[in-house]
Amino acid sequence: MSDAAANPFVAHSGDYDQLKSHWTATQAGEARVVMLQGPLGAGKRAMAGKLCREARSENSDALIWRVTLHDEEEGMQTLMRVYAGLFQGLH
């Protein structure tokens, strides 16, 4: 199997290992917020999907929250409204 087939996303394995370490810390009770940032095609969605599949196989829940802000001036206000809606939905 080629390296590309074994690793379907562009991100380095160290990136996924770091994401997985954050997940492991949350399983131990630590609160974490992780932002995946990179250019188009970098593998952000693939990494998040892989983590969710692993969480599901461990009978765990994962929350993926995707926000895209295009207007920096209104961005923080929009983010706060989205966060408030998410918080209300969880409580």
Short mmCIF file of N, CA and C in Angstrom, two decimals:
data_model
loop_
_atom_site.label_atom_id
_atom_site.label_comp_id
_atom_site.label_asym_id
_atom_site.label_seq_id
_atom_site.Cartn_x
_atom_site.Cartn_y
_atom_site.Cartn_z
N MET A 1 0.85 -1.18 0.00
CA MET A 1 0.00 0.00 0.00
C MET A 1 0.89 1.23 0.00
N SER A 2 0.56 2.20 -0.84
CA SER A 2 1.36 3.42 -0.90
C SER A 2 1.14 4.27 0.35
N ASP A 3 2.06 5.20 0.60
CA ASP A 3 1.91 6.10 1.74
C ASP A 3 0.63 6.91 1.61
N ALA A 4 0.29 7.34 0.39
CA ALA A 4 -0.91 8.15 0.19
C ALA A 4 -2.16 7.35 0.53
N ALA A 5 -2.18 6.07 0.21
CA ALA A 5 -3.35 5.24 0.51
C ALA A 5 -3.44 4.95 2.01
N ALA A 6 -2.30 4.81 2.66
CA ALA A 6 -2.30 4.52 4.09
C ALA A 6 -2.66 5.76 4.90
N ASN A 7 -2.36 6.93 4.40
CA ASN A 7 -2.62 8.18 5.09
C ASN A 7 -3.46 9.06 4.17
N PRO A 8 -4.82 8.97 4.26
CA PRO A 8 -5.68 9.64 3.29
C PRO A 8 -5.75 11.15 3.42
N PHE A 9 -5.11 11.74 4.41
CA PHE A 9 -5.12 13.19 4.51
C PHE A 9 -3.71 13.74 4.46
N VAL A 10 -3.63 15.00 4.07
CA VAL A 10 -2.34 15.64 3.84
C VAL A 10 -1.59 15.92 5.14
N ALA A 11 -2.34 16.16 6.21
CA ALA A 11 -1.72 16.51 7.49
C ALA A 11 -0.70 15.44 7.89
N HIS A 12 0.31 15.85 8.59
CA HIS A 12 1.33 14.92 9.05
C HIS A 12 0.76 14.05 10.17
N SER A 13 1.32 12.86 10.31
CA SER A 13 0.84 11.97 11.37
C SER A 13 1.01 12.62 12.74
N GLY A 14 2.02 13.47 12.90
CA GLY A 14 2.22 14.17 14.16
C GLY A 14 1.06 15.10 14.49
N ASP A 15 0.43 15.66 13.45
CA ASP A 15 -0.75 16.51 13.67
C ASP A 15 -1.88 15.69 14.26
N TYR A 16 -2.11 14.51 13.69
CA TYR A 16 -3.18 13.66 14.22
C TYR A 16 -2.84 13.17 15.62
N ASP A 17 -1.58 12.84 15.85
CA ASP A 17 -1.17 12.40 17.18
C ASP A 17 -1.43 13.49 18.22
N GLN A 18 -1.18 14.73 17.85
CA GLN A 18 -1.43 15.84 18.77
C GLN A 18 -2.93 16.00 19.02
N LEU A 19 -3.74 15.89 17.96
CA LEU A 19 -5.19 15.96 18.13
C LEU A 19 -5.67 14.82 19.02
N LYS A 20 -5.14 13.65 18.81
CA LYS A 20 -5.52 12.48 19.61
C LYS A 20 -5.11 12.68 21.08
N SER A 21 -3.99 13.32 21.33
CA SER A 21 -3.57 13.56 22.72
C SER A 21 -4.53 14.51 23.42
N HIS A 22 -5.07 15.48 22.68
CA HIS A 22 -6.10 16.36 23.27
C HIS A 22 -7.34 15.55 23.61
N TRP A 23 -7.73 14.66 22.72
CA TRP A 23 -8.90 13.81 22.97
C TRP A 23 -8.67 12.95 24.20
N THR A 24 -7.51 12.36 24.32
CA THR A 24 -7.18 11.52 25.48
C THR A 24 -7.28 12.33 26.77
N ALA A 25 -6.82 13.58 26.73
CA ALA A 25 -6.89 14.44 27.92
C ALA A 25 -8.35 14.71 28.30
N THR A 26 -9.23 14.89 27.30
CA THR A 26 -10.64 15.11 27.64
C THR A 26 -11.27 13.87 28.24
N GLN A 27 -10.83 12.72 27.82
CA GLN A 27 -11.34 11.47 28.39
C GLN A 27 -10.94 11.34 29.86
N ALA A 28 -9.86 12.02 30.23
CA ALA A 28 -9.40 12.01 31.63
C ALA A 28 -10.03 13.15 32.43
N GLY A 29 -10.96 13.90 31.80
CA GLY A 29 -11.68 14.94 32.52
C GLY A 29 -11.21 16.36 32.28
N GLU A 30 -10.18 16.55 31.46
CA GLU A 30 -9.70 17.91 31.18
C GLU A 30 -10.55 18.55 30.08
N ALA A 31 -10.81 19.83 30.21
CA ALA A 31 -11.53 20.56 29.17
C ALA A 31 -10.53 21.02 28.12
N ARG A 32 -10.87 20.85 26.88
CA ARG A 32 -9.99 21.27 25.78
C ARG A 32 -10.82 21.89 24.66
N VAL A 33 -10.26 22.88 24.01
CA VAL A 33 -10.80 23.44 22.78
C VAL A 33 -9.66 23.36 21.77
N VAL A 34 -9.92 22.78 20.63
CA VAL A 34 -8.89 22.62 19.60
C VAL A 34 -9.40 23.25 18.31
N MET A 35 -8.57 24.07 17.70
CA MET A 35 -8.92 24.65 16.41
C MET A 35 -8.03 24.04 15.35
N LEU A 36 -8.66 23.43 14.36
CA LEU A 36 -7.92 22.90 13.22
C LEU A 36 -7.92 23.99 12.15
N GLN A 37 -6.74 24.39 11.75
CA GLN A 37 -6.62 25.47 10.79
C GLN A 37 -5.61 25.09 9.74
N GLY A 38 -5.92 25.34 8.51
CA GLY A 38 -5.00 25.03 7.43
C GLY A 38 -5.62 25.36 6.10
N PRO A 39 -4.83 25.30 5.05
CA PRO A 39 -5.36 25.63 3.72
C PRO A 39 -6.33 24.56 3.23
N LEU A 40 -7.07 24.91 2.21
CA LEU A 40 -7.99 24.00 1.57
C LEU A 40 -7.25 22.72 1.17
N GLY A 41 -7.80 21.58 1.55
CA GLY A 41 -7.19 20.30 1.20
C GLY A 41 -6.14 19.82 2.16
N ALA A 42 -5.97 20.50 3.28
CA ALA A 42 -4.93 20.13 4.24
C ALA A 42 -5.29 18.90 5.06
N GLY A 43 -6.58 18.52 5.06
CA GLY A 43 -6.98 17.33 5.79
C GLY A 43 -7.66 17.58 7.11
N LYS A 44 -8.13 18.80 7.32
CA LYS A 44 -8.79 19.12 8.59
C LYS A 44 -10.02 18.25 8.81
N ARG A 45 -10.88 18.18 7.82
CA ARG A 45 -12.11 17.40 7.94
C ARG A 45 -11.81 15.91 8.07
N ALA A 46 -10.82 15.43 7.35
CA ALA A 46 -10.44 14.02 7.44
C ALA A 46 -9.92 13.67 8.83
N MET A 47 -9.11 14.57 9.42
CA MET A 47 -8.61 14.31 10.78
C MET A 47 -9.73 14.30 11.79
N ALA A 48 -10.64 15.27 11.68
CA ALA A 48 -11.77 15.32 12.61
C ALA A 48 -12.65 14.08 12.43
N GLY A 49 -12.86 13.66 11.20
CA GLY A 49 -13.65 12.46 10.94
C GLY A 49 -13.01 11.21 11.51
N LYS A 50 -11.70 11.10 11.35
CA LYS A 50 -10.99 9.94 11.90
C LYS A 50 -11.14 9.91 13.42
N LEU A 51 -10.99 11.06 14.06
CA LEU A 51 -11.12 11.12 15.51
C LEU A 51 -12.54 10.72 15.94
N CYS A 52 -13.54 11.22 15.21
CA CYS A 52 -14.93 10.88 15.54
C CYS A 52 -15.20 9.38 15.37
N ARG A 53 -14.66 8.79 14.32
CA ARG A 53 -14.84 7.34 14.13
C ARG A 53 -14.19 6.56 15.25
N GLU A 54 -13.01 6.98 15.67
CA GLU A 54 -12.35 6.31 16.80
C GLU A 54 -13.14 6.50 18.09
N ALA A 55 -13.67 7.70 18.30
CA ALA A 55 -14.48 7.97 19.51
C ALA A 55 -15.71 7.08 19.50
N ARG A 56 -16.36 6.97 18.36
CA ARG A 56 -17.56 6.15 18.25
C ARG A 56 -17.24 4.67 18.51
N SER A 57 -16.09 4.22 18.03
CA SER A 57 -15.71 2.81 18.25
C SER A 57 -15.41 2.55 19.72
N GLU A 58 -15.09 3.61 20.47
CA GLU A 58 -14.83 3.49 21.91
C GLU A 58 -16.10 3.81 22.72
N ASN A 59 -17.25 3.93 22.03
CA ASN A 59 -18.52 4.29 22.66
C ASN A 59 -18.44 5.63 23.38
N SER A 60 -17.72 6.57 22.80
CA SER A 60 -17.58 7.92 23.35
C SER A 60 -18.28 8.90 22.42
N ASP A 61 -18.56 10.07 22.94
CA ASP A 61 -19.17 11.13 22.15
C ASP A 61 -18.14 12.20 21.85
N ALA A 62 -18.23 12.78 20.68
CA ALA A 62 -17.36 13.89 20.30
C ALA A 62 -18.23 14.99 19.74
N LEU A 63 -17.92 16.22 20.05
CA LEU A 63 -18.65 17.37 19.53
C LEU A 63 -17.73 18.10 18.56
N ILE A 64 -18.17 18.19 17.33
CA ILE A 64 -17.44 18.94 16.32
C ILE A 64 -18.25 20.20 16.04
N TRP A 65 -17.64 21.33 16.18
CA TRP A 65 -18.31 22.61 15.99
C TRP A 65 -17.55 23.35 14.90
N ARG A 66 -18.19 23.55 13.77
CA ARG A 66 -17.53 24.19 12.63
C ARG A 66 -18.09 25.59 12.44
N VAL A 67 -17.22 26.56 12.46
CA VAL A 67 -17.61 27.96 12.27
C VAL A 67 -16.66 28.57 11.24
N THR A 68 -17.24 29.24 10.28
CA THR A 68 -16.44 29.97 9.29
C THR A 68 -16.84 31.43 9.35
N LEU A 69 -15.89 32.29 9.62
CA LEU A 69 -16.15 33.73 9.70
C LEU A 69 -15.47 34.41 8.52
N HIS A 70 -16.27 35.14 7.75
CA HIS A 70 -15.73 35.83 6.59
C HIS A 70 -15.54 37.32 6.82
N ASP A 71 -16.27 37.87 7.78
CA ASP A 71 -16.23 39.30 8.04
C ASP A 71 -15.61 39.53 9.41
N GLU A 72 -14.37 39.99 9.43
CA GLU A 72 -13.67 40.15 10.70
C GLU A 72 -14.35 41.16 11.62
N GLU A 73 -14.92 42.20 11.05
CA GLU A 73 -15.54 43.24 11.88
C GLU A 73 -16.75 42.68 12.64
N GLU A 74 -17.56 41.89 11.98
CA GLU A 74 -18.73 41.30 12.61
C GLU A 74 -18.43 39.90 13.15
N GLY A 75 -17.24 39.42 12.91
CA GLY A 75 -16.90 38.05 13.25
C GLY A 75 -17.05 37.70 14.72
N MET A 76 -16.56 38.54 15.61
CA MET A 76 -16.63 38.22 17.04
C MET A 76 -18.07 38.22 17.53
N GLN A 77 -18.88 39.15 17.06
CA GLN A 77 -20.29 39.17 17.45
C GLN A 77 -21.00 37.92 16.94
N THR A 78 -20.71 37.54 15.72
CA THR A 78 -21.31 36.33 15.15
C THR A 78 -20.86 35.11 15.94
N LEU A 79 -19.59 35.05 16.25
CA LEU A 79 -19.07 33.92 17.02
C LEU A 79 -19.73 33.82 18.38
N MET A 80 -19.94 34.95 19.04
CA MET A 80 -20.58 34.94 20.35
C MET A 80 -22.03 34.47 20.25
N ARG A 81 -22.74 34.87 19.20
CA ARG A 81 -24.13 34.41 19.01
C ARG A 81 -24.16 32.90 18.75
N VAL A 82 -23.25 32.42 17.94
CA VAL A 82 -23.19 30.99 17.65
C VAL A 82 -22.85 30.21 18.92
N TYR A 83 -21.89 30.70 19.68
CA TYR A 83 -21.50 30.04 20.93
C TYR A 83 -22.67 30.02 21.92
N ALA A 84 -23.41 31.13 22.02
CA ALA A 84 -24.56 31.19 22.93
C ALA A 84 -25.61 30.17 22.53
N GLY A 85 -25.85 30.03 21.23
CA GLY A 85 -26.79 29.02 20.76
C GLY A 85 -26.33 27.61 21.05
N LEU A 86 -25.06 27.36 20.88
CA LEU A 86 -24.50 26.05 21.20
C LEU A 86 -24.63 25.76 22.68
N PHE A 87 -24.30 26.74 23.51
CA PHE A 87 -24.38 26.56 24.97
C PHE A 87 -25.82 26.26 25.40
N GLN A 88 -26.78 27.00 24.86
CA GLN A 88 -28.18 26.78 25.20
C GLN A 88 -28.62 25.38 24.78
N GLY A 89 -28.16 24.95 23.62
CA GLY A 89 -28.52 23.62 23.13
C GLY A 89 -27.97 22.49 23.98
N LEU A 90 -26.85 22.73 24.61
CA LEU A 90 -26.22 21.68 25.43
C LEU A 90 -26.73 21.67 26.86
N HIS A 91 -27.36 22.76 27.29
CA HIS A 91 -27.81 22.83 28.70
C HIS A 91 -29.29 22.86 28.81
#
